[in-house]
Amino acid sequence: MNRVRIVDLPGIEVDKEVVGEQAYHLLSAPALVRYALAQADALILPAQYRTGDPDRFELRRDCPLFVDACLQNPNNTVRKAADDIARRLGRNLGFILLTLHRGDPENRQVRPDWTAREWARWHRIREVHIGGGIVSGILGDRLIHTARELIASAGYANYLNVTKSPLPRSMAVLGASRYLPPYTHNALCLDIGQTSIKAAIAQYEEGVLTGLTWLPTSNVAWRWRNAPEAADSIDPDEVLRFVTQEILKLLEAANRQGIVLDPDIMISIAAYVHGGELLGNGIYARMRLLDEDTRVLLAHAIQDKANHNTVVHLIHDGTAAAAVHAGEKDAVVLVLGTAIGVGFVPESALMLRPISPDVRYQQSVA
C-alpha cells in the first residue's frame, strides 16, 4: 500500500498536494514531519526539530506528539497550524482510500506489480480501522473526521467507514497476544517497530485473554533513515544483539515482579513473515542473513544468555494489529507510523485467543 500512487480520480477534484504522490509520502510520521517543518514558524517549532534530516529518528518519534499537543495550545496561530496539518493528513487518507476502493486505470498503471486480485481485494473493503502512534491523541480524531468528511463529499460514505481502533498505539501487542498457543497462561508479547519496542505480559484464564501488563517501552538502537536501501549497511549481528538484549531486559522486568513466564514469546515485528523467515528490506529482515528461521535464531540467542527455556513466535505487525478486529467482514487495519502498516482482518476468530470483555490493562511497576 505504501507505494500506491494517486494520479487521478475522475469525477473528483483531487488536491494538488496529493497528485502524483505515493501513499507513504502522504500518510506517515515522516509526512507529518514535513508538514510541520513547512509550518515551523506558525507552530513555534523548537530549534532542534528544524535542522538536519527531516526523516531522522528523533523527529519521527517526537514531532507527532508535539503537533498533537499544539491542537490544545492557547495560541490561535499555533492551534490553527496544527489543525491544518491534521486536516491535510486526513484528506490524504481519504484520497488514498478512494484510490484503493475505485481502482481507476490511471492509478493501476503506476502500480504494475499489483494484479487485478490486489485491486479487487481493496475494492471489497468496507471497514477501515486506523491505529498507530500518530492517531493516538486528538490529532488522530481530527485526521479521521476529515477523512470521513472527504469520503462522504465524494459520495462514498456507504462504501468506506473509517474509525479509530482501540489502543491505537499498542494494538499490535494486543492482536499478537491472540495468536499465542492455547496452553499459555503468562507470556511475553512484544511489538518491535522501527521507532520503538512496546511489550506486555499477556495473562490468560481458561484460554481467554484477561489482562495485559505493560512493560517499559524502549527506543530502537539505531538512528536510521527510513528508505528502501537504508538498512543495507546495518550489520545483521547488531540487529540480533539488539533484539536479544531487549527481550532479556523484558524477561528480567517480569522476573523482578515474581511473574513466572511460559516459554512462548510472541513477537510482532516490522517485517514480512513467512513461517520463521523475515522478508523485505527493513532493519529486522537483516537477521535472515544469519539463519532462515529467525525464530530458532532468537530462541538460541535468548537461551544462551538467560536461564529461560524459549519458544519464539513471529508475526507481521500489520497482521497482528488486524487480529484486534477479528471476526469482521471486509475490514482492514492501517497502522500509521514510520510507514503505513497494513493488516487485513480475518473474518473468523475461531483460531484466535478470545479477549475478555473485562480485559485488564495495567502498567508494570518494573
Short mmCIF file of C-alpha atoms in Angstrom, two decimals:
data_model
loop_
_atom_site.label_atom_id
_atom_site.label_comp_id
_atom_site.label_asym_id
_atom_site.label_seq_id
_atom_site.Cartn_x
_atom_site.Cartn_y
_atom_site.Cartn_z
CA MET A 1 0.00 0.00 0.00
CA ASN A 2 2.84 2.41 0.77
CA ARG A 3 3.75 2.61 -2.92
CA VAL A 4 0.22 3.26 -4.23
CA ARG A 5 0.32 6.49 -6.23
CA ILE A 6 -2.60 8.89 -6.76
CA VAL A 7 -2.64 10.04 -10.39
CA ASP A 8 -6.30 10.97 -10.79
CA LEU A 9 -9.80 10.22 -9.51
CA PRO A 10 -12.08 11.07 -12.45
CA GLY A 11 -15.14 12.97 -11.28
CA ILE A 12 -13.48 14.01 -8.01
CA GLU A 13 -11.37 17.13 -7.60
CA VAL A 14 -8.07 15.91 -6.19
CA ASP A 15 -5.94 18.28 -4.10
CA LYS A 16 -2.79 19.27 -5.97
CA GLU A 17 -0.76 18.30 -2.88
CA VAL A 18 -1.52 14.61 -3.42
CA VAL A 19 -1.38 14.28 -7.22
CA GLY A 20 1.48 12.02 -8.24
CA GLU A 21 2.46 11.21 -4.66
CA GLN A 22 2.85 7.77 -3.10
CA ALA A 23 0.79 6.87 -0.04
CA TYR A 24 3.88 6.65 2.18
CA HIS A 25 4.79 10.27 1.42
CA LEU A 26 1.26 11.38 2.33
CA LEU A 27 0.43 9.43 5.48
CA SER A 28 3.30 8.55 7.82
CA ALA A 29 5.39 10.06 10.59
CA PRO A 30 7.91 11.44 8.06
CA ALA A 31 5.00 13.01 6.12
CA LEU A 32 3.76 14.69 9.29
CA VAL A 33 7.29 15.95 9.96
CA ARG A 34 7.48 17.55 6.52
CA TYR A 35 4.16 19.31 7.06
CA ALA A 36 5.33 20.51 10.49
CA LEU A 37 8.58 21.87 9.06
CA ALA A 38 6.58 23.78 6.45
CA GLN A 39 4.61 25.37 9.32
CA ALA A 40 7.60 25.69 11.65
CA ASP A 41 7.17 29.38 12.45
CA ALA A 42 3.41 29.16 13.00
CA LEU A 43 3.84 26.11 15.25
CA ILE A 44 6.76 27.73 17.10
CA LEU A 45 8.61 24.51 16.34
CA PRO A 46 11.64 24.05 18.64
CA ALA A 47 15.04 24.67 17.06
CA GLN A 48 16.16 21.05 17.46
CA TYR A 49 13.33 19.93 15.18
CA ARG A 50 14.20 22.35 12.38
CA THR A 51 17.69 21.16 11.47
CA GLY A 52 19.12 18.05 9.86
CA ASP A 53 17.38 15.22 8.07
CA PRO A 54 13.57 15.55 8.31
CA ASP A 55 13.34 11.74 8.28
CA ARG A 56 15.63 11.23 11.26
CA PHE A 57 14.61 9.11 14.22
CA GLU A 58 14.09 11.85 16.81
CA LEU A 59 11.67 13.75 14.59
CA ARG A 60 9.68 10.63 13.70
CA ARG A 61 9.35 9.88 17.40
CA ASP A 62 8.71 13.33 18.90
CA CYS A 63 7.16 15.56 16.24
CA PRO A 64 3.74 13.80 16.12
CA LEU A 65 3.38 14.28 19.88
CA PHE A 66 4.36 17.94 19.57
CA VAL A 67 1.81 18.62 16.81
CA ASP A 68 -0.86 16.77 18.80
CA ALA A 69 -0.18 18.99 21.82
CA CYS A 70 -0.36 22.09 19.61
CA LEU A 71 -4.02 21.31 18.92
CA GLN A 72 -4.73 22.42 22.51
CA ASN A 73 -2.33 25.37 22.53
CA PRO A 74 -3.95 28.63 23.72
CA ASN A 75 -2.21 30.48 20.87
CA ASN A 76 -4.66 30.65 17.95
CA THR A 77 -1.90 30.70 15.32
CA VAL A 78 -0.26 27.59 16.76
CA ARG A 79 -3.57 25.80 17.09
CA LYS A 80 -4.61 26.62 13.51
CA ALA A 81 -1.29 25.41 12.09
CA ALA A 82 -1.67 22.09 13.91
CA ASP A 83 -5.27 21.79 12.74
CA ASP A 84 -4.14 22.43 9.15
CA ILE A 85 -1.70 19.53 9.45
CA ALA A 86 -4.38 17.23 10.87
CA ARG A 87 -6.75 18.17 8.06
CA ARG A 88 -4.05 17.70 5.43
CA LEU A 89 -3.28 14.21 6.72
CA GLY A 90 -6.99 13.40 6.90
CA ARG A 91 -7.61 14.47 3.33
CA ASN A 92 -4.59 12.45 2.26
CA LEU A 93 -6.08 9.40 3.97
CA GLY A 94 -9.42 9.99 2.26
CA PHE A 95 -7.85 10.28 -1.20
CA ILE A 96 -5.73 7.16 -0.62
CA LEU A 97 -8.78 5.10 0.39
CA LEU A 98 -10.78 6.35 -2.59
CA THR A 99 -7.88 5.43 -4.88
CA LEU A 100 -7.74 1.91 -3.46
CA HIS A 101 -11.51 1.45 -3.49
CA ARG A 102 -12.09 2.70 -7.04
CA GLY A 103 -9.05 1.20 -8.73
CA ASP A 104 -9.15 3.64 -11.65
CA PRO A 105 -6.97 2.65 -14.64
CA GLU A 106 -4.77 5.74 -14.20
CA ASN A 107 -3.75 4.59 -10.73
CA ARG A 108 -3.43 0.91 -11.63
CA GLN A 109 -0.94 1.74 -14.38
CA VAL A 110 1.55 3.22 -11.92
CA ARG A 111 1.38 0.15 -9.66
CA PRO A 112 2.33 -2.55 -12.22
CA ASP A 113 3.36 -5.08 -9.55
CA TRP A 114 -0.27 -5.33 -8.41
CA THR A 115 -2.62 -7.62 -10.29
CA ALA A 116 -6.40 -7.36 -10.55
CA ARG A 117 -6.53 -9.56 -7.45
CA GLU A 118 -4.96 -6.90 -5.19
CA TRP A 119 -7.22 -4.17 -6.52
CA ALA A 120 -10.29 -6.38 -6.13
CA ARG A 121 -9.39 -7.07 -2.51
CA TRP A 122 -9.20 -3.37 -1.73
CA HIS A 123 -12.44 -2.72 -3.60
CA ARG A 124 -14.25 -5.12 -1.25
CA ILE A 125 -13.07 -3.31 1.89
CA ARG A 126 -15.85 -1.53 3.78
CA GLU A 127 -14.43 -1.02 7.29
CA VAL A 128 -11.10 0.78 7.78
CA HIS A 129 -9.68 0.83 11.32
CA ILE A 130 -6.86 3.30 11.94
CA GLY A 131 -4.15 2.79 14.56
CA GLY A 132 -0.58 3.81 15.29
CA GLY A 133 1.15 6.45 17.34
CA ILE A 134 0.17 9.29 15.01
CA VAL A 135 -3.54 8.80 15.71
CA SER A 136 -3.41 8.04 19.43
CA GLY A 137 -4.45 11.55 20.50
CA ILE A 138 -6.57 14.46 19.32
CA LEU A 139 -4.62 14.58 16.06
CA GLY A 140 -6.00 11.16 15.18
CA ASP A 141 -9.58 12.21 15.91
CA ARG A 142 -9.25 15.27 13.65
CA LEU A 143 -7.50 13.28 10.94
CA ILE A 144 -10.17 10.57 10.85
CA HIS A 145 -13.03 13.09 10.98
CA THR A 146 -11.56 14.91 7.98
CA ALA A 147 -11.12 11.66 6.02
CA ARG A 148 -14.74 10.71 6.69
CA GLU A 149 -15.90 14.15 5.52
CA LEU A 150 -13.97 13.88 2.26
CA ILE A 151 -15.22 10.35 1.57
CA ALA A 152 -18.81 11.45 2.22
CA SER A 153 -18.48 14.51 -0.01
CA ALA A 154 -17.25 12.25 -2.81
CA GLY A 155 -20.36 10.06 -2.43
CA TYR A 156 -18.68 7.00 -0.91
CA ALA A 157 -19.88 7.16 2.72
CA ASN A 158 -21.88 3.94 2.24
CA TYR A 159 -18.81 2.12 0.94
CA LEU A 160 -15.98 3.20 3.25
CA ASN A 161 -16.32 3.62 7.02
CA VAL A 162 -13.23 4.93 8.82
CA THR A 163 -12.82 4.60 12.61
CA LYS A 164 -10.06 4.78 15.20
CA SER A 165 -9.08 1.40 16.59
CA PRO A 166 -8.95 0.82 20.37
CA LEU A 167 -5.47 1.09 21.89
CA PRO A 168 -4.15 2.65 18.67
CA ARG A 169 -0.58 2.95 19.97
CA SER A 170 -0.34 -0.65 21.19
CA MET A 171 -2.82 -2.62 19.11
CA ALA A 172 -0.13 -4.88 17.61
CA VAL A 173 0.68 -6.21 21.09
CA LEU A 174 -3.00 -6.85 21.85
CA GLY A 175 -3.57 -8.51 18.48
CA ALA A 176 -0.41 -10.61 18.64
CA SER A 177 -1.46 -11.95 22.04
CA ARG A 178 -4.42 -13.64 20.33
CA TYR A 179 -2.03 -15.85 18.35
CA LEU A 180 -0.27 -17.42 21.32
CA PRO A 181 -0.81 -21.18 21.77
CA PRO A 182 -3.85 -22.23 23.84
CA TYR A 183 -1.73 -23.69 26.65
CA THR A 184 -0.11 -20.38 27.63
CA HIS A 185 -1.00 -18.60 30.88
CA ASN A 186 1.58 -15.81 31.27
CA ALA A 187 3.53 -14.93 28.15
CA LEU A 188 5.76 -12.13 26.96
CA CYS A 189 4.29 -10.39 23.93
CA LEU A 190 6.08 -7.54 22.17
CA ASP A 191 5.85 -5.29 19.13
CA ILE A 192 9.24 -4.49 17.60
CA GLY A 193 8.86 -1.44 15.40
CA GLN A 194 11.12 0.95 13.54
CA THR A 195 10.88 3.65 16.22
CA SER A 196 10.16 1.84 19.48
CA ILE A 197 9.55 -1.51 21.14
CA LYS A 198 6.34 -1.98 23.12
CA ALA A 199 5.77 -5.01 25.30
CA ALA A 200 3.35 -6.55 27.76
CA ILE A 201 2.81 -9.71 29.74
CA ALA A 202 -0.32 -11.37 28.39
CA GLN A 203 -2.37 -13.19 31.03
CA TYR A 204 -4.94 -15.86 30.28
CA GLU A 205 -7.58 -17.66 32.31
CA GLU A 206 -9.23 -20.76 30.86
CA GLY A 207 -7.84 -19.83 27.45
CA VAL A 208 -9.23 -16.27 27.48
CA LEU A 209 -7.03 -13.16 27.45
CA THR A 210 -7.88 -11.42 30.73
CA GLY A 211 -5.04 -8.96 31.18
CA LEU A 212 -2.08 -7.13 29.68
CA THR A 213 0.57 -5.77 32.00
CA TRP A 214 2.55 -3.18 30.03
CA LEU A 215 6.31 -3.18 30.38
CA PRO A 216 8.58 -0.15 29.78
CA THR A 217 8.81 1.00 26.15
CA SER A 218 12.27 1.15 24.55
CA ASN A 219 13.56 3.19 21.63
CA VAL A 220 15.25 1.43 18.74
CA ALA A 221 19.03 1.31 18.93
CA TRP A 222 19.89 2.95 15.63
CA ARG A 223 19.22 6.32 14.07
CA TRP A 224 18.46 5.34 10.50
CA ARG A 225 16.68 6.98 7.64
CA ASN A 226 13.53 5.16 6.51
CA ALA A 227 14.43 4.45 2.88
CA PRO A 228 14.47 1.12 0.97
CA GLU A 229 18.25 0.86 0.94
CA ALA A 230 18.90 2.38 4.38
CA ALA A 231 19.08 -0.92 6.28
CA ASP A 232 21.64 -2.45 3.90
CA SER A 233 24.55 -1.03 5.88
CA ILE A 234 23.33 -2.40 9.21
CA ASP A 235 25.18 -5.46 10.49
CA PRO A 236 22.69 -8.35 10.96
CA ASP A 237 24.61 -9.45 14.06
CA GLU A 238 23.99 -5.98 15.51
CA VAL A 239 20.26 -6.38 14.89
CA LEU A 240 20.26 -9.80 16.54
CA ARG A 241 22.17 -8.48 19.56
CA PHE A 242 19.79 -5.55 19.95
CA VAL A 243 16.61 -7.64 19.73
CA THR A 244 18.05 -10.26 22.08
CA GLN A 245 19.12 -7.64 24.65
CA GLU A 246 15.68 -6.01 24.58
CA ILE A 247 13.95 -9.34 25.17
CA LEU A 248 16.35 -10.16 28.01
CA LYS A 249 15.55 -6.81 29.67
CA LEU A 250 11.84 -7.59 29.43
CA LEU A 251 12.30 -11.06 30.89
CA GLU A 252 14.25 -9.54 33.78
CA ALA A 253 11.48 -6.98 34.36
CA ALA A 254 8.96 -9.81 34.66
CA ASN A 255 11.29 -11.74 36.95
CA ARG A 256 11.63 -8.76 39.31
CA GLN A 257 7.85 -8.82 39.74
CA GLY A 258 7.89 -12.51 40.55
CA ILE A 259 5.99 -13.44 37.39
CA VAL A 260 6.67 -16.94 36.09
CA LEU A 261 6.51 -16.77 32.31
CA ASP A 262 5.71 -19.52 29.86
CA PRO A 263 8.45 -20.45 27.36
CA ASP A 264 6.47 -18.91 24.49
CA ILE A 265 7.38 -15.38 23.37
CA MET A 266 5.20 -13.73 20.73
CA ILE A 267 6.92 -11.08 18.60
CA SER A 268 5.04 -8.72 16.30
CA ILE A 269 7.71 -7.30 14.01
CA ALA A 270 8.11 -4.66 11.30
CA ALA A 271 8.89 -7.17 8.56
CA TYR A 272 7.01 -9.58 6.37
CA VAL A 273 6.94 -13.05 7.89
CA HIS A 274 6.84 -16.39 6.11
CA GLY A 275 7.00 -19.19 8.64
CA GLY A 276 10.15 -18.31 10.55
CA GLU A 277 11.73 -16.27 7.77
CA LEU A 278 11.71 -12.48 7.75
CA LEU A 279 11.27 -10.93 4.32
CA GLY A 280 11.66 -7.44 2.87
CA ASN A 281 14.39 -4.84 3.10
CA GLY A 282 13.89 -3.38 6.58
CA ILE A 283 16.10 -3.47 9.65
CA TYR A 284 14.81 -6.70 11.17
CA ALA A 285 14.78 -8.65 7.92
CA ARG A 286 18.58 -8.38 8.07
CA MET A 287 18.52 -11.26 10.58
CA ARG A 288 17.57 -13.68 7.80
CA LEU A 289 21.18 -13.42 6.61
CA LEU A 290 22.17 -15.27 9.79
CA ASP A 291 19.54 -18.03 9.67
CA GLU A 292 16.50 -18.71 7.50
CA ASP A 293 14.43 -19.39 10.62
CA THR A 294 14.67 -16.30 12.80
CA ARG A 295 12.53 -17.98 15.46
CA VAL A 296 15.24 -20.56 16.14
CA LEU A 297 17.99 -17.94 15.88
CA LEU A 298 16.38 -15.75 18.54
CA ALA A 299 15.42 -18.65 20.80
CA HIS A 300 19.02 -19.89 20.90
CA ALA A 301 20.37 -16.38 21.48
CA ILE A 302 17.99 -15.84 24.41
CA GLN A 303 18.66 -19.24 25.95
CA ASP A 304 22.42 -18.67 25.72
CA LYS A 305 22.10 -15.53 27.85
CA ALA A 306 19.27 -16.40 30.23
CA ASN A 307 18.02 -19.39 32.16
CA HIS A 308 14.75 -19.35 30.26
CA ASN A 309 13.52 -22.13 28.00
CA THR A 310 12.27 -20.24 24.95
CA VAL A 311 9.93 -20.80 22.02
CA VAL A 312 9.75 -17.76 19.73
CA HIS A 313 6.73 -16.97 17.54
CA LEU A 314 6.86 -14.28 14.83
CA ILE A 315 4.03 -12.35 13.21
CA HIS A 316 3.91 -9.38 10.83
CA ASP A 317 2.92 -6.25 12.76
CA GLY A 318 0.01 -5.42 10.45
CA THR A 319 -1.34 -8.96 10.72
CA ALA A 320 -1.08 -8.73 14.50
CA ALA A 321 -2.92 -5.41 14.64
CA ALA A 322 -5.70 -6.76 12.42
CA ALA A 323 -6.45 -9.52 14.94
CA VAL A 324 -7.90 -6.92 17.31
CA HIS A 325 -10.91 -6.78 14.96
CA ALA A 326 -11.03 -10.47 14.01
CA GLY A 327 -14.49 -11.64 13.01
CA GLU A 328 -15.37 -8.59 10.92
CA LYS A 329 -16.07 -8.95 7.22
CA ASP A 330 -14.35 -6.84 4.54
CA ALA A 331 -12.23 -4.93 7.04
CA VAL A 332 -8.65 -3.70 7.14
CA VAL A 333 -6.38 -2.12 9.73
CA LEU A 334 -3.96 0.68 8.84
CA VAL A 335 -1.22 1.41 11.36
CA LEU A 336 0.25 4.86 10.79
CA GLY A 337 3.83 5.13 11.99
CA THR A 338 7.23 5.26 10.33
CA ALA A 339 5.37 3.86 7.33
CA ILE A 340 1.83 2.54 6.78
CA GLY A 341 1.33 -0.92 8.23
CA VAL A 342 -1.50 -2.93 6.67
CA GLY A 343 -3.38 -5.90 8.06
CA PHE A 344 -6.46 -7.48 6.51
CA VAL A 345 -8.85 -8.52 9.26
CA PRO A 346 -9.51 -12.28 9.48
CA GLU A 347 -13.23 -12.93 9.06
CA SER A 348 -13.15 -15.69 11.66
CA ALA A 349 -11.76 -15.52 15.19
CA LEU A 350 -12.21 -19.23 15.88
CA MET A 351 -8.47 -19.99 15.87
CA LEU A 352 -7.55 -16.95 17.98
CA ARG A 353 -7.49 -16.48 21.73
CA PRO A 354 -10.69 -14.71 22.82
CA ILE A 355 -10.41 -11.36 24.59
CA SER A 356 -12.40 -10.98 27.79
CA PRO A 357 -14.88 -8.07 27.69
CA ASP A 358 -13.40 -7.13 31.08
CA VAL A 359 -9.76 -7.40 30.00
CA ARG A 360 -7.48 -5.50 32.39
CA TYR A 361 -4.75 -3.15 31.20
CA GLN A 362 -2.21 -2.15 33.80
CA GLN A 363 1.25 -0.61 33.89
CA SER A 364 4.19 -2.59 35.18
CA VAL A 365 5.90 -1.39 38.34
CA ALA A 366 9.27 -2.51 36.96
#
